[in-house]
Amino acid sequence: MGQFQLEVIGMVHCDIMHRKDAPKNFSESDRKGVLEIYPAYTQGMEDIKVGETIVVLFWFHKSDRTVLKVYPRGDRTNGLRGVFSTRSPSRPNPICISELEVYEVNGNCLKVVGLDALDGTPIVDIKKKIS
Amino acid sequence: MGQFQLEVIGMVHCDIMHRKDAPKNFSESDRKGVLEIYPAYTQGMEDIKVGETIVVLFWFHKSDRTVLKVYPRGDRTNGLRGVFSTRSPSRPNPICISELEVYEVNGNCLKVVGLDALDGTPIVDIKKKIS
């Protein structure tokens, strides 16, 4: 069983420039930014409405993909944990999931709040949240 | 901006053999099955405990990746919708997210309840659920 190829459907634009400045996850973030969806995929973003919470899948392209054990949140007091029991961005497939609230839709751009991804992070999917 | 390569970390084993038999999503499923994690990745599953709800990312390898508009749940009465405003398994990157309860851990296998994926579906990531 091999590998699959992921297409990049868009990119994040925001003022989070360094990992040390990024909120640990969406549930602890009030950071705003823009999800730009590339022209080949804009049909797919139709029907996303202002006020909705969307589930966004990012590809954390700066992550170390060899990591299987981590200190959660860098805290070394509680020992190493298996990466699949954490939300660490470093993992074999660095897909990170955020739930973001849409506050403006403008052409191929969604303005959102709750970001925990760096500026320039590739977007690979957007889904409806199961409420 | 190009493409990224996804590694398969494991596979689902269950008795859901055809898409027509699959629950529409995890929140409507009581189906049980096994998540087999491949040897290269088993270190990463340490610390996943019985009774926990885990977030599992599948690659729905049978999905049509050209789809940008869908009839949600196949219902044609409400018109086509942009795929990113739905949970359709057919989408440019067919990563599907399920929240599954672990009821047994056995070596490199996690027995779970709540499955909505077909037998043989590749697993690409497992995360802690944000409660």
PDB file of C-alpha atoms in Angstrom:
ATOM      1  CA  MET A   1       0.000   0.000   0.000  1.00  0.00           C
ATOM      2  CA  GLY A   2       1.678   3.101  -1.200  1.00  0.00           C
ATOM      3  CA  GLN A   3       1.230   6.798  -1.429  1.00  0.00           C
ATOM      4  CA  PHE A   4      -1.384   9.255  -2.592  1.00  0.00           C
ATOM      5  CA  GLN A   5      -0.939  12.635  -4.187  1.00  0.00           C
ATOM      6  CA  LEU A   6      -2.545  15.627  -2.484  1.00  0.00           C
ATOM      7  CA  GLU A   7      -3.638  18.655  -4.530  1.00  0.00           C
ATOM      8  CA  VAL A   8      -3.285  22.118  -3.037  1.00  0.00           C
ATOM      9  CA  ILE A   9      -6.645  23.924  -3.370  1.00  0.00           C
ATOM     10  CA  GLY A  10      -5.650  27.255  -1.836  1.00  0.00           C
ATOM     11  CA  MET A  11      -3.498  29.152   0.636  1.00  0.00           C
ATOM     12  CA  VAL A  12      -3.786  31.007   3.957  1.00  0.00           C
ATOM     13  CA  HIS A  13      -2.925  34.680   4.206  1.00  0.00           C
ATOM     14  CA  CYS A  14      -2.543  36.003   7.755  1.00  0.00           C
ATOM     15  CA  ASP A  15      -0.146  37.784  10.086  1.00  0.00           C
ATOM     16  CA  ILE A  16       1.095  34.632  11.867  1.00  0.00           C
ATOM     17  CA  MET A  17       4.641  34.448  10.543  1.00  0.00           C
ATOM     18  CA  HIS A  18       6.490  32.149  12.965  1.00  0.00           C
ATOM     19  CA  ARG A  19       5.559  28.963  14.727  1.00  0.00           C
ATOM     20  CA  LYS A  20       6.288  30.495  18.139  1.00  0.00           C
ATOM     21  CA  ASP A  21       3.604  33.130  17.445  1.00  0.00           C
ATOM     22  CA  ALA A  22       0.939  30.628  16.370  1.00  0.00           C
ATOM     23  CA  PRO A  23      -1.905  29.744  18.741  1.00  0.00           C
ATOM     24  CA  LYS A  24      -1.685  26.091  19.828  1.00  0.00           C
ATOM     25  CA  ASN A  25      -4.997  25.313  18.170  1.00  0.00           C
ATOM     26  CA  PHE A  26      -8.149  26.871  16.750  1.00  0.00           C
ATOM     27  CA  SER A  27     -10.057  26.576  20.019  1.00  0.00           C
ATOM     28  CA  GLU A  28      -7.539  28.976  21.598  1.00  0.00           C
ATOM     29  CA  SER A  29      -7.316  31.439  18.686  1.00  0.00           C
ATOM     30  CA  ASP A  30      -9.027  34.699  17.775  1.00  0.00           C
ATOM     31  CA  ARG A  31      -6.614  35.385  14.887  1.00  0.00           C
ATOM     32  CA  LYS A  32      -8.136  36.537  11.610  1.00  0.00           C
ATOM     33  CA  GLY A  33      -6.996  35.854   8.066  1.00  0.00           C
ATOM     34  CA  VAL A  34      -7.974  34.979   4.526  1.00  0.00           C
ATOM     35  CA  LEU A  35      -8.386  31.598   2.856  1.00  0.00           C
ATOM     36  CA  GLU A  36      -7.653  32.119  -0.846  1.00  0.00           C
ATOM     37  CA  ILE A  37      -9.114  29.336  -2.986  1.00  0.00           C
ATOM     38  CA  TYR A  38      -7.365  28.778  -6.317  1.00  0.00           C
ATOM     39  CA  PRO A  39      -9.360  29.299  -9.558  1.00  0.00           C
ATOM     40  CA  ALA A  40      -9.540  25.588 -10.420  1.00  0.00           C
ATOM     41  CA  TYR A  41     -11.436  24.943  -7.162  1.00  0.00           C
ATOM     42  CA  THR A  42     -13.634  28.036  -6.597  1.00  0.00           C
ATOM     43  CA  GLN A  43     -16.815  26.289  -7.788  1.00  0.00           C
ATOM     44  CA  GLY A  44     -16.418  24.022  -4.789  1.00  0.00           C
ATOM     45  CA  MET A  45     -16.614  26.920  -2.286  1.00  0.00           C
ATOM     46  CA  GLU A  46     -20.045  28.054  -3.458  1.00  0.00           C
ATOM     47  CA  ASP A  47     -22.694  27.784  -0.715  1.00  0.00           C
ATOM     48  CA  ILE A  48     -20.236  28.554   2.108  1.00  0.00           C
ATOM     49  CA  LYS A  49     -22.006  31.346   3.990  1.00  0.00           C
ATOM     50  CA  VAL A  50     -21.042  34.123   6.379  1.00  0.00           C
ATOM     51  CA  GLY A  51     -21.548  33.050   9.998  1.00  0.00           C
ATOM     52  CA  GLU A  52     -20.858  29.375   9.365  1.00  0.00           C
ATOM     53  CA  THR A  53     -18.122  27.372  11.049  1.00  0.00           C
ATOM     54  CA  ILE A  54     -16.135  25.397   8.471  1.00  0.00           C
ATOM     55  CA  VAL A  55     -13.651  22.572   8.937  1.00  0.00           C
ATOM     56  CA  VAL A  56     -10.411  23.428   7.133  1.00  0.00           C
ATOM     57  CA  LEU A  57      -7.616  20.944   6.422  1.00  0.00           C
ATOM     58  CA  PHE A  58      -4.155  22.429   6.089  1.00  0.00           C
ATOM     59  CA  TRP A  59      -0.907  20.819   5.016  1.00  0.00           C
ATOM     60  CA  PHE A  60       1.716  22.001   7.518  1.00  0.00           C
ATOM     61  CA  HIS A  61       4.517  22.010   4.976  1.00  0.00           C
ATOM     62  CA  LYS A  62       7.219  23.004   7.495  1.00  0.00           C
ATOM     63  CA  SER A  63       6.606  20.024   9.789  1.00  0.00           C
ATOM     64  CA  ASP A  64       9.060  17.220  10.473  1.00  0.00           C
ATOM     65  CA  ARG A  65       7.407  14.123   9.000  1.00  0.00           C
ATOM     66  CA  THR A  66       9.720  11.615  10.703  1.00  0.00           C
ATOM     67  CA  VAL A  67       8.271  12.311  14.165  1.00  0.00           C
ATOM     68  CA  LEU A  68       6.425   9.438  15.942  1.00  0.00           C
ATOM     69  CA  LYS A  69       6.924  10.551  19.577  1.00  0.00           C
ATOM     70  CA  VAL A  70       6.481  14.090  20.891  1.00  0.00           C
ATOM     71  CA  TYR A  71       6.477  16.190  24.026  1.00  0.00           C
ATOM     72  CA  PRO A  72       2.962  17.671  23.807  1.00  0.00           C
ATOM     73  CA  ARG A  73       3.211  21.474  23.576  1.00  0.00           C
ATOM     74  CA  GLY A  74       6.966  21.152  24.137  1.00  0.00           C
ATOM     75  CA  ASP A  75       6.398  20.313  27.814  1.00  0.00           C
ATOM     76  CA  ARG A  76       9.067  17.786  28.832  1.00  0.00           C
ATOM     77  CA  THR A  77       7.730  17.146  32.335  1.00  0.00           C
ATOM     78  CA  ASN A  78       5.198  14.499  31.308  1.00  0.00           C
ATOM     79  CA  GLY A  79       7.369  12.440  28.962  1.00  0.00           C
ATOM     80  CA  LEU A  80       7.133  11.522  25.295  1.00  0.00           C
ATOM     81  CA  ARG A  81       3.807  10.493  23.794  1.00  0.00           C
ATOM     82  CA  GLY A  82       2.834   8.686  20.619  1.00  0.00           C
ATOM     83  CA  VAL A  83       2.156  11.419  18.059  1.00  0.00           C
ATOM     84  CA  PHE A  84      -1.238   9.944  17.098  1.00  0.00           C
ATOM     85  CA  SER A  85      -2.475  10.584  20.664  1.00  0.00           C
ATOM     86  CA  THR A  86      -1.714  14.317  20.244  1.00  0.00           C
ATOM     87  CA  ARG A  87      -2.468  17.277  17.930  1.00  0.00           C
ATOM     88  CA  SER A  88       1.235  17.950  17.205  1.00  0.00           C
ATOM     89  CA  PRO A  89       1.801  19.549  13.784  1.00  0.00           C
ATOM     90  CA  SER A  90       4.856  17.303  13.330  1.00  0.00           C
ATOM     91  CA  ARG A  91       3.621  13.882  12.191  1.00  0.00           C
ATOM     92  CA  PRO A  92       3.960  11.520   9.200  1.00  0.00           C
ATOM     93  CA  ASN A  93       1.163  13.306   7.309  1.00  0.00           C
ATOM     94  CA  PRO A  94       1.060  16.878   8.663  1.00  0.00           C
ATOM     95  CA  ILE A  95      -2.624  17.510   7.951  1.00  0.00           C
ATOM     96  CA  CYS A  96      -3.948  19.925  10.560  1.00  0.00           C
ATOM     97  CA  ILE A  97      -7.642  20.503  11.150  1.00  0.00           C
ATOM     98  CA  SER A  98      -9.105  23.845  12.227  1.00  0.00           C
ATOM     99  CA  GLU A  99     -12.690  24.892  12.797  1.00  0.00           C
ATOM    100  CA  LEU A 100     -12.948  28.471  11.565  1.00  0.00           C
ATOM    101  CA  GLU A 101     -15.810  30.952  11.522  1.00  0.00           C
ATOM    102  CA  VAL A 102     -16.437  32.709   8.211  1.00  0.00           C
ATOM    103  CA  TYR A 103     -17.103  36.440   8.625  1.00  0.00           C
ATOM    104  CA  GLU A 104     -16.861  37.550   4.984  1.00  0.00           C
ATOM    105  CA  VAL A 105     -17.018  35.905   1.567  1.00  0.00           C
ATOM    106  CA  ASN A 106     -15.360  37.894  -1.210  1.00  0.00           C
ATOM    107  CA  GLY A 107     -14.939  36.256  -4.612  1.00  0.00           C
ATOM    108  CA  ASN A 108     -12.490  33.386  -4.164  1.00  0.00           C
ATOM    109  CA  CYS A 109     -11.565  34.483  -0.633  1.00  0.00           C
ATOM    110  CA  LEU A 110     -13.061  33.486   2.707  1.00  0.00           C
ATOM    111  CA  LYS A 111     -12.271  35.761   5.638  1.00  0.00           C
ATOM    112  CA  VAL A 112     -12.114  33.659   8.795  1.00  0.00           C
ATOM    113  CA  VAL A 113     -11.431  33.895  12.498  1.00  0.00           C
ATOM    114  CA  GLY A 114      -9.746  31.254  14.688  1.00  0.00           C
ATOM    115  CA  LEU A 115      -6.566  30.697  12.677  1.00  0.00           C
ATOM    116  CA  ASP A 116      -3.678  28.644  14.046  1.00  0.00           C
ATOM    117  CA  ALA A 117      -1.775  28.220  10.747  1.00  0.00           C
ATOM    118  CA  LEU A 118       1.169  30.237   9.456  1.00  0.00           C
ATOM    119  CA  ASP A 119       0.899  32.672   6.572  1.00  0.00           C
ATOM    120  CA  GLY A 120       1.475  30.752   3.335  1.00  0.00           C
ATOM    121  CA  THR A 121       0.200  27.397   4.614  1.00  0.00           C
ATOM    122  CA  PRO A 122      -1.380  25.284   1.843  1.00  0.00           C
ATOM    123  CA  ILE A 123      -5.069  24.370   2.136  1.00  0.00           C
ATOM    124  CA  VAL A 124      -6.057  20.854   1.016  1.00  0.00           C
ATOM    125  CA  ASP A 125      -9.754  20.599   1.918  1.00  0.00           C
ATOM    126  CA  ILE A 126     -12.764  22.392   3.416  1.00  0.00           C
ATOM    127  CA  LYS A 127     -15.811  20.618   4.863  1.00  0.00           C
ATOM    128  CA  LYS A 128     -19.072  21.345   6.542  1.00  0.00           C
ATOM    129  CA  LYS A 129     -18.897  20.934  10.319  1.00  0.00           C
ATOM    130  CA  ILE A 130     -21.082  18.203  11.785  1.00  0.00           C
ATOM    131  CA  SER A 131     -23.048  20.100  14.401  1.00  0.00           C
TER     132      SER A 131
ATOM    133  CA  MET B   1       1.997  25.530  -5.649  1.00  0.00           C
ATOM    134  CA  GLY B   2       2.077  21.866  -6.309  1.00  0.00           C
ATOM    135  CA  GLN B   3       1.391  18.563  -4.730  1.00  0.00           C
ATOM    136  CA  PHE B   4       2.271  16.681  -1.590  1.00  0.00           C
ATOM    137  CA  GLN B   5       2.751  12.987  -1.080  1.00  0.00           C
ATOM    138  CA  LEU B   6       0.618  11.260   1.541  1.00  0.00           C
ATOM    139  CA  GLU B   7       1.905   8.162   3.356  1.00  0.00           C
ATOM    140  CA  VAL B   8      -0.518   5.385   4.252  1.00  0.00           C
ATOM    141  CA  ILE B   9      -0.100   4.571   7.968  1.00  0.00           C
ATOM    142  CA  GLY B  10      -2.649   1.769   8.223  1.00  0.00           C
ATOM    143  CA  MET B  11      -5.886   0.231   7.010  1.00  0.00           C
ATOM    144  CA  VAL B  12      -9.481  -0.302   8.153  1.00  0.00           C
ATOM    145  CA  HIS B  13     -10.881  -3.791   8.522  1.00  0.00           C
ATOM    146  CA  CYS B  14     -14.654  -3.978   8.907  1.00  0.00           C
ATOM    147  CA  ASP B  15     -17.785  -5.508   7.393  1.00  0.00           C
ATOM    148  CA  ILE B  16     -18.831  -2.419   5.380  1.00  0.00           C
ATOM    149  CA  MET B  17     -18.170  -3.650   1.851  1.00  0.00           C
ATOM    150  CA  HIS B  18     -20.147  -1.305  -0.398  1.00  0.00           C
ATOM    151  CA  ARG B  19     -20.781   2.424  -0.379  1.00  0.00           C
ATOM    152  CA  LYS B  20     -24.543   1.890  -0.301  1.00  0.00           C
ATOM    153  CA  ASP B  21     -24.135   0.019   3.012  1.00  0.00           C
ATOM    154  CA  ALA B  22     -21.943   2.677   4.646  1.00  0.00           C
ATOM    155  CA  PRO B  23     -23.414   5.013   7.268  1.00  0.00           C
ATOM    156  CA  LYS B  24     -23.479   8.624   6.001  1.00  0.00           C
ATOM    157  CA  ASN B  25     -21.104   9.713   8.738  1.00  0.00           C
ATOM    158  CA  PHE B  26     -19.633   8.702  12.081  1.00  0.00           C
ATOM    159  CA  SER B  27     -22.294  10.539  14.074  1.00  0.00           C
ATOM    160  CA  GLU B  28     -24.891   8.174  12.593  1.00  0.00           C
ATOM    161  CA  SER B  29     -22.869   4.966  12.913  1.00  0.00           C
ATOM    162  CA  ASP B  30     -22.591   2.180  15.477  1.00  0.00           C
ATOM    163  CA  ARG B  31     -20.493  -0.028  13.185  1.00  0.00           C
ATOM    164  CA  LYS B  32     -17.440  -1.684  14.679  1.00  0.00           C
ATOM    165  CA  GLY B  33     -14.121  -2.500  13.081  1.00  0.00           C
ATOM    166  CA  VAL B  34     -10.348  -2.573  13.430  1.00  0.00           C
ATOM    167  CA  LEU B  35      -7.777   0.074  12.596  1.00  0.00           C
ATOM    168  CA  GLU B  36      -4.554  -1.771  11.744  1.00  0.00           C
ATOM    169  CA  ILE B  37      -1.503   0.473  12.052  1.00  0.00           C
ATOM    170  CA  TYR B  38       1.481  -0.558   9.929  1.00  0.00           C
ATOM    171  CA  PRO B  39       4.751  -1.505  11.701  1.00  0.00           C
ATOM    172  CA  ALA B  40       6.620   1.636  10.605  1.00  0.00           C
ATOM    173  CA  TYR B  41       4.067   3.774  12.487  1.00  0.00           C
ATOM    174  CA  THR B  42       3.081   1.748  15.574  1.00  0.00           C
ATOM    175  CA  GLN B  43       5.283   3.840  17.921  1.00  0.00           C
ATOM    176  CA  GLY B  44       2.963   6.739  17.100  1.00  0.00           C
ATOM    177  CA  MET B  45      -0.142   4.951  18.414  1.00  0.00           C
ATOM    178  CA  GLU B  46       1.268   4.492  21.924  1.00  0.00           C
ATOM    179  CA  ASP B  47      -0.773   6.345  24.572  1.00  0.00           C
ATOM    180  CA  ILE B  48      -4.095   5.857  22.760  1.00  0.00           C
ATOM    181  CA  LYS B  49      -6.319   4.402  25.465  1.00  0.00           C
ATOM    182  CA  VAL B  50      -9.528   2.386  25.643  1.00  0.00           C
ATOM    183  CA  GLY B  51     -12.550   4.651  26.103  1.00  0.00           C
ATOM    184  CA  GLU B  52     -11.050   7.600  24.223  1.00  0.00           C
ATOM    185  CA  THR B  53     -12.590   9.187  21.169  1.00  0.00           C
ATOM    186  CA  ILE B  54      -9.970   9.616  18.443  1.00  0.00           C
ATOM    187  CA  VAL B  55     -10.079  11.647  15.226  1.00  0.00           C
ATOM    188  CA  VAL B  56      -9.194   9.409  12.291  1.00  0.00           C
ATOM    189  CA  LEU B  57      -8.344  10.664   8.802  1.00  0.00           C
ATOM    190  CA  PHE B  58      -9.063   8.252   5.975  1.00  0.00           C
ATOM    191  CA  TRP B  59      -8.197   8.477   2.297  1.00  0.00           C
ATOM    192  CA  PHE B  60     -11.352   7.482   0.414  1.00  0.00           C
ATOM    193  CA  HIS B  61      -9.448   5.894  -2.464  1.00  0.00           C
ATOM    194  CA  LYS B  62     -12.576   5.036  -4.463  1.00  0.00           C
ATOM    195  CA  SER B  63     -13.821   8.634  -4.637  1.00  0.00           C
ATOM    196  CA  ASP B  64     -14.146  10.727  -7.787  1.00  0.00           C
ATOM    197  CA  ARG B  65     -11.592  13.530  -7.330  1.00  0.00           C
ATOM    198  CA  THR B  66     -12.938  15.706 -10.166  1.00  0.00           C
ATOM    199  CA  VAL B  67     -16.143  16.575  -8.262  1.00  0.00           C
ATOM    200  CA  LEU B  68     -16.692  20.243  -7.279  1.00  0.00           C
ATOM    201  CA  LYS B  69     -20.520  20.245  -7.079  1.00  0.00           C
ATOM    202  CA  VAL B  70     -22.645  17.586  -5.429  1.00  0.00           C
ATOM    203  CA  TYR B  71     -26.187  16.686  -4.474  1.00  0.00           C
ATOM    204  CA  PRO B  72     -25.752  16.239  -0.718  1.00  0.00           C
ATOM    205  CA  ARG B  73     -26.607  12.652   0.239  1.00  0.00           C
ATOM    206  CA  GLY B  74     -27.718  12.095  -3.356  1.00  0.00           C
ATOM    207  CA  ASP B  75     -30.878  14.157  -2.765  1.00  0.00           C
ATOM    208  CA  ARG B  76     -31.620  16.040  -6.003  1.00  0.00           C
ATOM    209  CA  THR B  77     -34.507  18.121  -4.641  1.00  0.00           C
ATOM    210  CA  ASN B  78     -32.356  20.890  -3.198  1.00  0.00           C
ATOM    211  CA  GLY B  79     -29.963  21.414  -6.093  1.00  0.00           C
ATOM    212  CA  LEU B  80     -26.223  21.139  -6.474  1.00  0.00           C
ATOM    213  CA  ARG B  81     -23.916  22.505  -3.791  1.00  0.00           C
ATOM    214  CA  GLY B  82     -20.245  23.413  -3.721  1.00  0.00           C
ATOM    215  CA  VAL B  83     -18.459  20.313  -2.439  1.00  0.00           C
ATOM    216  CA  PHE B  84     -16.537  22.273   0.227  1.00  0.00           C
ATOM    217  CA  SER B  85     -19.857  23.162   1.904  1.00  0.00           C
ATOM    218  CA  THR B  86     -20.626  19.437   2.320  1.00  0.00           C
ATOM    219  CA  ARG B  87     -19.109  16.231   3.762  1.00  0.00           C
ATOM    220  CA  SER B  88     -19.281  14.364   0.434  1.00  0.00           C
ATOM    221  CA  PRO B  89     -16.597  11.669   0.105  1.00  0.00           C
ATOM    222  CA  SER B  90     -16.108  12.718  -3.534  1.00  0.00           C
ATOM    223  CA  ARG B  91     -13.847  15.808  -3.550  1.00  0.00           C
ATOM    224  CA  PRO B  92     -10.445  16.909  -4.876  1.00  0.00           C
ATOM    225  CA  ASN B  93      -8.646  15.434  -1.846  1.00  0.00           C
ATOM    226  CA  PRO B  94     -10.893  12.668  -0.494  1.00  0.00           C
ATOM    227  CA  ILE B  95      -9.742  12.871   3.123  1.00  0.00           C
ATOM    228  CA  CYS B  96     -12.622  11.885   5.374  1.00  0.00           C
ATOM    229  CA  ILE B  97     -12.675  12.571   9.098  1.00  0.00           C
ATOM    230  CA  SER B  98     -14.346  10.280  11.630  1.00  0.00           C
ATOM    231  CA  GLU B  99     -14.521  10.501  15.390  1.00  0.00           C
ATOM    232  CA  LEU B 100     -14.310   6.932  16.671  1.00  0.00           C
ATOM    233  CA  GLU B 101     -14.436   5.455  20.152  1.00  0.00           C
ATOM    234  CA  VAL B 102     -11.686   2.991  21.014  1.00  0.00           C
ATOM    235  CA  TYR B 103     -12.991  -0.081  22.861  1.00  0.00           C
ATOM    236  CA  GLU B 104      -9.906  -2.310  22.656  1.00  0.00           C
ATOM    237  CA  VAL B 105      -6.180  -1.870  21.990  1.00  0.00           C
ATOM    238  CA  ASN B 106      -4.423  -5.017  20.819  1.00  0.00           C
ATOM    239  CA  GLY B 107      -0.823  -4.715  19.605  1.00  0.00           C
ATOM    240  CA  ASN B 108      -0.907  -2.657  16.413  1.00  0.00           C
ATOM    241  CA  CYS B 109      -4.709  -2.768  16.190  1.00  0.00           C
ATOM    242  CA  LEU B 110      -7.315  -0.393  17.587  1.00  0.00           C
ATOM    243  CA  LYS B 111     -10.853  -1.741  17.820  1.00  0.00           C
ATOM    244  CA  VAL B 112     -13.274   1.117  17.290  1.00  0.00           C
ATOM    245  CA  VAL B 113     -16.973   1.899  17.038  1.00  0.00           C
ATOM    246  CA  GLY B 114     -18.604   4.527  14.803  1.00  0.00           C
ATOM    247  CA  LEU B 115     -17.124   3.506  11.443  1.00  0.00           C
ATOM    248  CA  ASP B 116     -18.375   5.010   8.170  1.00  0.00           C
ATOM    249  CA  ALA B 117     -15.481   3.825   5.965  1.00  0.00           C
ATOM    250  CA  LEU B 118     -15.350   0.775   3.710  1.00  0.00           C
ATOM    251  CA  ASP B 119     -13.246  -2.290   4.482  1.00  0.00           C
ATOM    252  CA  GLY B 120      -9.764  -1.712   3.048  1.00  0.00           C
ATOM    253  CA  THR B 121      -9.821   2.085   3.304  1.00  0.00           C
ATOM    254  CA  PRO B 122      -6.330   3.555   3.876  1.00  0.00           C
ATOM    255  CA  ILE B 123      -5.693   5.491   7.109  1.00  0.00           C
ATOM    256  CA  VAL B 124      -3.492   8.583   6.830  1.00  0.00           C
ATOM    257  CA  ASP B 125      -3.605  10.127  10.321  1.00  0.00           C
ATOM    258  CA  ILE B 126      -4.976   9.800  13.869  1.00  0.00           C
ATOM    259  CA  LYS B 127      -5.295  12.720  16.295  1.00  0.00           C
ATOM    260  CA  LYS B 128      -6.508  13.500  19.755  1.00  0.00           C
ATOM    261  CA  LYS B 129      -9.987  15.016  19.782  1.00  0.00           C
ATOM    262  CA  ILE B 130     -10.231  18.559  21.111  1.00  0.00           C
ATOM    263  CA  SER B 131     -12.872  18.216  23.811  1.00  0.00           C
TER     264      SER B 131
END
